CSV table of C-alpha atoms in Angstrom, one decimal:
chain,number,residue,atom,x,y,z
A,259,MET,CA,0.0,0.0,0.0
A,260,ALA,CA,1.4,3.4,-1.0
A,261,VAL,CA,1.2,6.1,1.7
A,262,HIS,CA,1.2,9.7,0.5
A,263,ILE,CA,2.8,12.0,3.1
A,264,ILE,CA,2.5,15.8,2.7
A,265,ARG,CA,5.3,17.6,4.6
A,266,ARG,CA,5.0,21.3,5.2
A,267,PRO,CA,6.4,23.8,7.6
A,268,ILE,CA,4.6,24.2,10.9
A,269,LEU,CA,5.1,26.5,13.9
A,270,THR,CA,6.1,23.8,16.4
A,271,LYS,CA,9.9,24.0,16.4
A,272,VAL,CA,9.9,26.6,19.1
A,273,ILE,CA,7.6,24.5,21.2
A,274,ILE,CA,9.8,21.4,20.7
A,275,SER,CA,12.8,23.5,21.8
A,276,ILE,CA,11.0,24.6,24.9
A,277,THR,CA,9.9,21.1,25.8
A,278,LEU,CA,13.5,19.8,25.4
A,279,LEU,CA,14.6,22.5,27.9
A,280,LEU,CA,11.9,21.3,30.3
A,281,PHE,CA,13.1,17.8,29.8
A,282,VAL,CA,16.6,18.7,31.0
A,283,SER,CA,15.1,20.5,34.1
A,284,VAL,CA,12.9,17.7,35.2
A,285,SER,CA,15.1,14.7,34.3
A,286,PHE,CA,16.8,14.9,37.7
A,287,VAL,CA,13.4,14.5,39.4
A,288,VAL,CA,12.4,11.6,37.3
A,289,LEU,CA,15.7,9.8,37.6
A,290,GLY,CA,15.9,10.3,41.3
A,291,SER,CA,13.3,7.6,42.0
A,292,SER,CA,14.5,4.3,43.4
A,293,VAL,CA,15.1,1.2,41.3
A,294,ALA,CA,12.1,-0.4,43.0
A,295,ASP,CA,9.8,2.5,42.0
A,296,LYS,CA,8.9,1.0,38.6
A,297,TYR,CA,6.1,2.2,36.5
A,298,ILE,CA,3.0,0.0,36.7
A,299,PRO,CA,0.2,0.7,34.1
A,300,GLY,CA,-2.7,2.3,35.9
A,301,ARG,CA,-0.7,3.6,38.9
A,302,ASP,CA,-1.0,7.3,39.5
A,303,ASN,CA,2.7,8.1,39.2
A,304,LYS,CA,3.7,11.7,40.0
A,305,GLN,CA,6.5,11.1,37.4
A,306,ASP,CA,3.8,10.8,34.8
A,307,SER,CA,2.7,14.4,35.2
A,308,LEU,CA,6.4,15.6,35.2
A,309,GLN,CA,6.9,13.9,31.9
A,310,SER,CA,3.5,14.6,30.3
A,311,TYR,CA,4.8,17.6,28.3
A,312,LYS,CA,6.7,15.1,26.2
A,313,GLU,CA,3.4,14.0,24.8
A,314,PHE,CA,3.9,17.0,22.4
A,315,ARG,CA,5.9,14.5,20.3
A,316,ALA,CA,2.6,12.7,19.7
A,317,SER,CA,0.7,15.9,19.0
A,318,SER,CA,3.2,16.9,16.4
A,319,SER,CA,2.4,13.7,14.5
A,320,VAL,CA,-1.4,13.6,14.9
A,321,THR,CA,-1.4,14.3,11.2
A,322,PRO,CA,1.3,13.0,8.8
A,323,THR,CA,3.0,16.4,8.6
A,324,ILE,CA,6.8,16.7,9.0
A,325,VAL,CA,9.0,19.8,9.0
A,326,LEU,CA,11.5,19.8,6.2
A,327,GLY,CA,13.1,23.2,6.0
A,328,ASP,CA,10.7,25.7,4.4
A,329,LYS,CA,9.5,23.4,1.7
A,330,VAL,CA,6.4,21.4,1.0
A,331,VAL,CA,7.4,17.9,0.0
A,332,SER,CA,5.2,15.0,-1.1
A,333,ASP,CA,6.5,11.5,-0.7
A,334,SER,CA,4.9,8.2,-1.7
A,335,LEU,CA,6.1,5.2,0.3
A,336,ASP,CA,5.4,1.7,-0.8
A,337,PHE,CA,5.7,-0.5,2.3
A,338,GLN,CA,5.5,-4.3,2.1
A,339,PHE,CA,4.2,-5.4,5.5
A,340,LEU,CA,5.7,-8.8,6.3
A,341,VAL,CA,5.1,-11.0,9.4
A,342,PRO,CA,6.9,-14.4,9.8
A,343,LEU,CA,4.3,-16.7,11.2
A,344,SER,CA,3.7,-20.4,10.6
A,345,ASN,CA,0.5,-20.8,12.8
A,346,SER,CA,-1.9,-18.5,14.6
A,347,HIS,CA,-2.1,-17.7,18.3
A,348,PHE,CA,-4.2,-15.4,20.5
A,349,ASN,CA,-1.3,-13.0,20.8
A,350,PHE,CA,-1.0,-12.8,17.0
A,351,CYS,CA,-4.8,-12.0,16.8
A,352,ARG,CA,-4.2,-9.1,19.2
A,353,SER,CA,-1.2,-8.0,17.2
A,354,LEU,CA,-3.1,-8.1,13.9
A,355,TYR,CA,-6.1,-6.4,15.5
A,356,THR,CA,-4.0,-3.4,16.6
A,357,ALA,CA,-2.5,-3.2,13.1
A,358,LEU,CA,-5.9,-3.2,11.3
A,359,ILE,CA,-7.6,-0.9,13.7
A,360,ASN,CA,-4.8,1.6,12.9
A,361,ASP,CA,-5.4,1.2,9.2
A,362,TYR,CA,-2.3,-0.8,8.4
A,363,PRO,CA,-2.6,-3.0,5.3
A,364,ARG,CA,-3.1,-6.7,5.6
A,365,PRO,CA,0.3,-8.3,6.3
A,366,THR,CA,1.8,-11.0,4.2
A,367,LEU,CA,2.6,-14.1,6.4
A,368,ILE,CA,6.0,-15.6,5.8
A,369,ASN,CA,6.1,-19.4,6.2
A,370,TRP,CA,2.4,-19.6,6.9
A,371,GLY,CA,1.2,-23.2,7.4
A,372,LYS,CA,4.7,-24.7,7.6
A,373,GLU,CA,5.6,-27.2,10.3
A,374,TYR,CA,9.0,-27.7,11.9
A,375,ALA,CA,10.6,-30.6,13.7
A,376,ASN,CA,12.4,-28.3,16.1
A,377,ARG,CA,13.0,-24.6,16.9
A,378,TYR,CA,16.4,-24.6,15.2
A,379,ASP,CA,14.8,-25.3,11.8
A,380,ALA,CA,12.1,-22.7,12.5
A,381,HIS,CA,14.7,-20.0,13.3
A,382,ALA,CA,16.7,-20.8,10.1
A,383,ASP,CA,13.6,-20.8,7.9
A,384,LYS,CA,12.4,-17.5,9.3
A,385,ILE,CA,15.5,-15.9,7.8
A,386,HIS,CA,15.2,-17.9,4.6
A,387,GLY,CA,11.5,-17.2,4.1
A,388,ILE,CA,11.9,-13.5,4.6
A,389,LEU,CA,14.9,-13.4,2.2
A,390,GLU,CA,12.9,-15.4,-0.4
A,391,TYR,CA,10.1,-12.9,-0.3
A,392,LEU,CA,12.3,-9.8,-0.3
A,393,GLN,CA,14.0,-11.1,-3.5
A,394,LYS,CA,10.7,-10.9,-5.3
A,395,LEU,CA,10.3,-7.2,-4.6
A,396,LYS,CA,11.8,-4.2,-6.3
A,397,PRO,CA,15.0,-2.8,-4.8
A,398,HIS,CA,13.5,0.7,-4.4
A,399,GLN,CA,10.6,-0.5,-2.3
A,400,TYR,CA,10.4,-0.5,1.5
A,401,ALA,CA,9.6,-3.4,3.8
A,402,LEU,CA,8.3,-3.5,7.3
A,403,ILE,CA,9.2,-6.8,8.9
A,404,MET,CA,7.6,-7.6,12.3
A,405,ASP,CA,7.4,-10.5,14.7
A,406,GLY,CA,4.0,-12.0,15.0
A,407,PHE,CA,3.2,-12.7,18.7
A,408,ASP,CA,4.4,-9.8,20.7
A,409,ILE,CA,4.0,-6.6,18.7
A,410,TRP,CA,1.3,-3.9,19.0
A,411,TYR,CA,0.7,-1.0,16.6
A,412,GLN,CA,-0.5,1.9,18.7
A,413,LEU,CA,-0.5,4.8,16.2
A,414,PRO,CA,-2.2,5.0,12.8
A,415,TYR,CA,-0.3,3.7,9.7
A,416,THR,CA,0.1,7.2,8.3
A,417,GLN,CA,1.8,8.3,11.5
A,418,PHE,CA,4.1,5.3,11.3
A,419,ALA,CA,5.0,6.4,7.7
A,420,ALA,CA,5.5,10.0,8.8
A,421,LYS,CA,7.8,8.9,11.7
A,422,PHE,CA,9.8,6.8,9.2
A,423,LEU,CA,10.3,9.8,7.0
A,424,ASP,CA,11.2,11.9,10.0
A,425,PHE,CA,13.8,9.4,11.0
A,426,MET,CA,15.2,9.3,7.5
A,427,GLN,CA,15.8,13.1,7.4
A,428,GLY,CA,19.5,13.5,7.0
A,429,GLU,CA,20.0,9.8,6.3
A,430,HIS,CA,20.6,8.0,3.1
A,431,ARG,CA,17.3,6.6,1.8
A,432,LYS,CA,18.9,3.2,1.4
A,433,LEU,CA,18.9,2.3,5.0
A,434,ALA,CA,17.5,-0.5,7.3
A,435,ILE,CA,16.3,0.4,10.8
A,436,PHE,CA,16.0,-2.2,13.6
A,437,GLY,CA,14.8,-2.0,17.1
A,438,ALA,CA,17.3,-1.3,19.9
A,439,ASP,CA,17.8,-3.6,23.0
A,440,LYS,CA,19.3,-2.8,26.4
A,441,LYS,CA,21.1,-6.1,26.6
A,442,CYS,CA,23.1,-8.0,24.0
A,443,TRP,CA,21.4,-11.3,23.4
A,444,PRO,CA,21.9,-14.2,22.5
A,445,ASN,CA,25.4,-13.6,21.2
A,446,GLN,CA,28.5,-14.2,23.2
A,447,PRO,CA,29.6,-11.2,25.2
A,448,ASN,CA,32.9,-10.9,23.4
A,449,SER,CA,31.4,-11.1,19.9
A,450,PRO,CA,31.2,-8.2,17.5
A,451,ALA,CA,27.4,-8.1,18.0
A,452,CYS,CA,28.0,-7.1,21.6
A,453,THR,CA,31.3,-5.2,21.6
A,454,ASN,CA,31.6,-3.6,18.1
A,455,VAL,CA,28.4,-1.6,18.0
A,456,PRO,CA,28.0,2.2,18.0
A,457,SER,CA,27.1,4.1,21.2
A,458,SER,CA,23.5,5.1,21.9
A,459,THR,CA,22.5,8.5,20.7
A,460,LEU,CA,20.8,9.2,24.0
A,461,PRO,CA,22.7,11.4,26.5
A,462,MET,CA,25.5,9.7,28.4
A,463,ASP,CA,23.9,10.5,31.7
A,464,VAL,CA,20.3,10.0,30.8
A,465,TYR,CA,19.8,7.7,33.8
A,466,GLY,CA,22.1,9.7,36.0
A,467,THR,CA,25.2,8.0,37.5
A,468,LEU,CA,23.7,4.6,36.9
A,469,THR,CA,23.7,5.0,33.1
A,470,ASP,CA,25.3,2.0,31.3
A,471,SER,CA,26.6,0.6,34.6
A,472,LEU,CA,26.0,-2.8,36.1
A,473,GLN,CA,28.0,-1.9,39.2
A,474,GLY,CA,26.6,-2.0,42.7
A,475,MET,CA,23.3,-3.5,41.7
A,476,PRO,CA,22.1,-6.6,43.7
A,477,ASP,CA,20.4,-8.0,40.6
A,478,LYS,CA,21.8,-7.5,37.1
A,479,SER,CA,18.3,-7.7,35.7
A,480,GLU,CA,17.6,-4.6,37.6
A,481,ALA,CA,20.7,-2.8,36.3
A,482,TYR,CA,19.9,-3.5,32.6
A,483,GLN,CA,17.1,-1.0,32.8
A,484,PHE,CA,19.7,1.7,33.1
A,485,ASN,CA,21.5,0.7,30.0
A,486,ARG,CA,21.0,3.0,27.0
A,487,PRO,CA,19.6,0.8,24.2
A,488,ARG,CA,22.4,0.0,21.7
A,489,TRP,CA,22.1,-3.6,20.7
A,490,LEU,CA,20.2,-4.9,17.8
A,491,ASN,CA,16.7,-6.5,18.1
A,492,SER,CA,15.7,-8.3,15.0
A,493,GLY,CA,11.9,-8.5,15.8
A,494,THR,CA,11.2,-5.0,14.4
A,495,ALA,CA,12.7,-3.8,11.1
A,496,VAL,CA,11.9,-1.3,8.4
A,497,GLY,CA,13.8,0.0,5.5
A,498,ASN,CA,14.9,-0.2,1.9
A,499,VAL,CA,14.3,-3.6,0.3
A,500,ALA,CA,17.8,-3.6,-1.4
A,501,VAL,CA,19.6,-3.2,1.9
A,502,LEU,CA,17.3,-5.6,3.8
A,503,SER,CA,17.9,-8.2,1.1
A,504,GLU,CA,21.7,-7.9,1.6
A,505,ILE,CA,21.4,-8.3,5.3
A,506,PHE,CA,19.1,-11.3,5.2
A,507,SER,CA,21.2,-12.9,2.4
A,508,GLU,CA,24.3,-12.6,4.6
A,509,ALA,CA,22.4,-14.0,7.6
A,510,ASN,CA,21.0,-16.9,5.5
A,511,TYR,CA,24.5,-17.8,4.4
A,512,SER,CA,25.8,-17.7,8.0
A,513,ILE,CA,23.0,-20.0,9.1
A,514,SER,CA,23.9,-22.4,6.3
A,515,GLN,CA,27.4,-22.6,7.7
A,516,THR,CA,26.3,-23.2,11.3
A,517,PRO,CA,25.5,-26.5,12.9
A,518,PRO,CA,21.7,-26.7,13.2
A,519,LYS,CA,21.7,-27.0,17.0
A,520,LYS,CA,23.7,-23.8,17.3
A,521,VAL,CA,21.0,-21.8,15.6
A,522,PHE,CA,19.6,-20.5,18.9
A,523,SER,CA,17.9,-17.5,17.4
A,524,ASP,CA,17.6,-15.6,14.1
A,525,GLN,CA,18.6,-12.5,16.0
A,526,MET,CA,22.1,-13.7,16.7
A,527,PHE,CA,23.0,-13.7,13.0
A,528,ILE,CA,21.5,-10.3,12.1
A,529,ALA,CA,23.1,-8.8,15.3
A,530,GLU,CA,26.5,-10.2,14.2
A,531,ILE,CA,26.1,-8.5,10.8
A,532,PHE,CA,25.4,-5.2,12.6
A,533,GLY,CA,28.5,-5.7,14.8
A,534,ARG,CA,30.6,-6.1,11.7
A,535,GLN,CA,29.1,-2.9,10.3
A,536,ILE,CA,29.1,-4.1,6.7
A,537,TYR,CA,25.8,-2.8,5.5
A,538,ASN,CA,23.8,0.4,5.9
A,539,MET,CA,22.1,-0.4,9.2
A,540,THR,CA,21.1,1.6,12.2
A,541,LEU,CA,19.0,1.2,15.3
A,542,ASP,CA,16.1,3.2,16.7
A,543,TYR,CA,18.0,4.3,19.8
A,544,LYS,CA,15.4,6.7,21.0
A,545,SER,CA,12.3,4.6,20.3
A,546,GLU,CA,11.0,7.0,17.7
A,547,ILE,CA,9.4,4.1,15.8
A,548,PHE,CA,10.0,0.9,17.7
A,549,GLN,CA,9.7,0.6,21.5
A,550,THR,CA,11.6,-2.5,22.7
A,551,MET,CA,10.1,-3.3,26.1
A,552,THR,CA,12.5,-5.7,27.8
A,553,PHE,CA,14.2,-3.8,30.6
A,554,SER,CA,12.3,-0.7,29.5
A,555,HIS,CA,8.9,-1.0,31.2
A,556,SER,CA,9.9,1.7,33.7
A,557,ASP,CA,10.8,4.0,30.8
A,558,VAL,CA,7.3,3.9,29.4
A,559,VAL,CA,4.2,5.6,30.7
A,560,VAL,CA,0.6,5.7,29.4
A,561,VAL,CA,-0.8,9.2,28.7
A,562,ASP,CA,-3.7,10.9,27.0
A,563,ASN,CA,-2.7,11.9,23.4
A,564,ASP,CA,-4.1,15.4,23.9
A,565,LEU,CA,-2.4,16.7,27.0
A,566,LEU,CA,-0.6,19.5,25.2
A,567,THR,CA,-2.7,20.0,22.1
A,568,TYR,CA,-4.7,23.1,21.4
A,569,PRO,CA,-7.5,23.2,20.8
A,570,ARG,CA,-8.1,20.0,22.7
A,571,ILE,CA,-9.0,16.9,20.7
A,572,PRO,CA,-12.7,15.9,20.9
A,573,THR,CA,-13.4,13.4,23.6
A,574,SER,CA,-14.3,10.8,21.1
A,575,GLN,CA,-10.9,11.0,19.5
A,576,ARG,CA,-8.8,11.0,22.6
A,577,ARG,CA,-6.5,8.0,23.0
A,578,ARG,CA,-4.5,6.4,25.8
A,579,ILE,CA,-1.0,5.7,24.3
A,580,ALA,CA,2.4,4.7,25.5
A,581,LEU,CA,5.1,7.4,25.7
A,582,ASN,CA,8.9,6.8,26.3
A,583,ARG,CA,9.5,9.4,29.0
A,584,ILE,CA,13.3,9.1,28.7
A,585,SER,CA,13.5,10.1,25.0
A,586,GLY,CA,10.3,12.0,24.8
A,587,TYR,CA,9.0,10.1,21.8
A,588,VAL,CA,5.7,8.3,21.3
A,589,PRO,CA,6.7,5.1,19.4
A,590,ALA,CA,4.5,3.8,16.7
A,591,VAL,CA,5.1,0.2,17.7
A,592,LEU,CA,5.4,-1.6,21.0
A,593,HIS,CA,7.5,-4.8,21.0
A,594,PHE,CA,7.0,-7.0,24.1
A,595,ASN,CA,10.1,-9.1,23.6
A,596,GLY,CA,11.2,-11.3,26.5
A,597,PRO,CA,8.7,-12.4,29.1
A,598,LYS,CA,5.1,-12.0,28.0
A,599,GLY,CA,3.4,-11.8,31.3
A,600,ALA,CA,3.2,-8.0,31.3
A,601,MET,CA,1.2,-7.9,28.1
A,602,ALA,CA,-2.1,-8.4,29.8
A,603,ASP,CA,-1.6,-5.4,32.1
A,604,TRP,CA,-0.5,-3.1,29.3
A,605,TRP,CA,-3.3,-4.2,26.9
A,606,SER,CA,-6.0,-3.0,29.3
A,607,GLN,CA,-4.4,0.4,29.6
A,608,LEU,CA,-4.2,1.3,25.9
A,609,TRP,CA,-6.7,3.1,23.8
A,610,TRP,CA,-8.2,0.1,21.9
A,611,SER,CA,-9.2,-1.4,25.2
A,612,GLN,CA,-10.1,1.7,27.1
A,613,GLN,CA,-12.4,2.8,24.2
A,614,ARG,CA,-13.7,-0.6,23.1
A,615,ASN,CA,-17.3,0.6,23.7
A,616,ASN,CA,-16.8,3.7,21.7
A,617,PRO,CA,-19.2,3.5,18.7
A,618,ASP,CA,-16.5,4.3,16.2
A,619,VAL,CA,-14.2,1.6,17.7
A,620,VAL,CA,-17.0,-0.9,17.8
A,621,ALA,CA,-17.8,-0.3,14.2
A,622,LYS,CA,-14.2,-0.6,13.1
A,623,SER,CA,-13.7,-3.8,15.2
A,624,GLU,CA,-16.7,-5.4,13.6
A,625,ARG,CA,-15.3,-4.6,10.1
A,626,ILE,CA,-12.0,-6.3,11.2
A,627,TYR,CA,-13.8,-9.4,12.4
A,628,GLN,CA,-15.8,-9.6,9.2
A,629,SER,CA,-13.3,-8.6,6.6
A,630,GLY,CA,-9.9,-8.4,8.2
A,631,GLY,CA,-7.1,-10.9,7.6
A,632,ALA,CA,-3.8,-11.4,5.9
A,633,PHE,CA,-2.1,-12.8,2.8
A,634,THR,CA,0.1,-15.8,2.0
A,635,VAL,CA,3.3,-15.2,0.1
A,636,ASP,CA,1.4,-16.3,-3.0
A,637,GLY,CA,-1.1,-13.5,-2.5
A,638,GLU,CA,-4.0,-15.7,-1.3
A,639,SER,CA,-6.3,-14.1,1.2
A,640,ILE,CA,-6.6,-15.6,4.7
A,641,SER,CA,-9.7,-14.4,6.5
A,642,TRP,CA,-9.8,-13.2,10.0
A,643,SER,CA,-12.0,-16.1,10.9
A,644,ASP,CA,-9.5,-18.6,9.4
A,645,LEU,CA,-6.7,-16.9,11.5
A,646,CYS,CA,-8.6,-16.2,14.7
A,647,GLY,CA,-12.0,-17.8,14.6
A,648,ASN,CA,-14.6,-16.1,16.8
A,649,VAL,CA,-12.0,-14.7,19.2
A,650,ASN,CA,-12.7,-11.5,21.1
A,651,VAL,CA,-9.3,-9.9,21.4
A,652,HIS,CA,-10.2,-8.4,24.8
A,653,ASP,CA,-11.0,-11.8,26.3
A,654,PRO,CA,-8.3,-14.6,26.1
A,655,ASP,CA,-10.9,-17.1,27.2
A,656,THR,CA,-12.6,-16.8,23.8
A,657,TRP,CA,-9.5,-18.1,22.0
A,658,SER,CA,-9.6,-21.6,20.5
A,659,ALA,CA,-6.6,-23.2,18.8
A,660,ASP,CA,-8.8,-25.5,16.8
């Protein structure tokens, strides 16, 4: 689906500058909280109000408008939306629902219907299947490649496209962007994937004296939350097809040279390529597009999307969305990599759950249940009912694997 983005000058640069100054002044208050004082969705944190001004980042992309000097520029982006998935699951139905209710096109399911003898084969074929499809596309196209079970799309598709264009300003258009992790995994600590990667673009003291330090912490899992994201996460990727094809071709070759039982994850191969810095790759260090959630739950708060808009958004259009209070960005995508237990708590706090009885949301949900779905790599339609049956995405008990 081609997305047409009109970029024109707007009078928000001054406001952004002011909010950045506010960010510096209140960071010390936010970062002074104890390690144990983690954000819990639904809790009335004082920190939330201190950081709420950052919601301006969301209001600046309520419409797909981006500042590009003093010129009006029109771009047409042709995204191929790919999701590697061999079989359905309740969590995939939720993921698909959040995409479709935000007007994303139907995804193409890579490796749909395939069965694997073990997880090693599944990891290897994930890379191979994506590569095979990318090679069918035109080099100038763009592809969005997303995991299937733990991704939620919280902003409209047009805003995702606008954020992508915003990210690309000043960058070469032939670029691949991946999510950023706070921990290098599953590669060996002394591997290029862990040691030979660029520094984060976040400030060096963004978490105060604890930034990037594992020292003095009783539990290292607690300390990782103070790492600035700088390691590749392969579960979220977007970019130029030509570059992505090179990356996945290299990963596919590396897998073919690796004993099957050492293929622990597809991520280890793409992260190694990033560590060798041989292709035009970068990470979303500030969670402008992709919010990687592991060790980052305390970085993210749920806010109303109209806190600093004027005039205020009509009540029917207000949304509860996730904001990264460290970087000040509202990510288009939330990626719950790692343990999945927190997903239930976060689901109930976001706009599609909070407003599920809103007439507009009800009507759109009914259209998804009736005509939503996906495609196979051969272009065959897979209906919502074939993927998810009669599931109610707000009620896990309605899911049936049959």
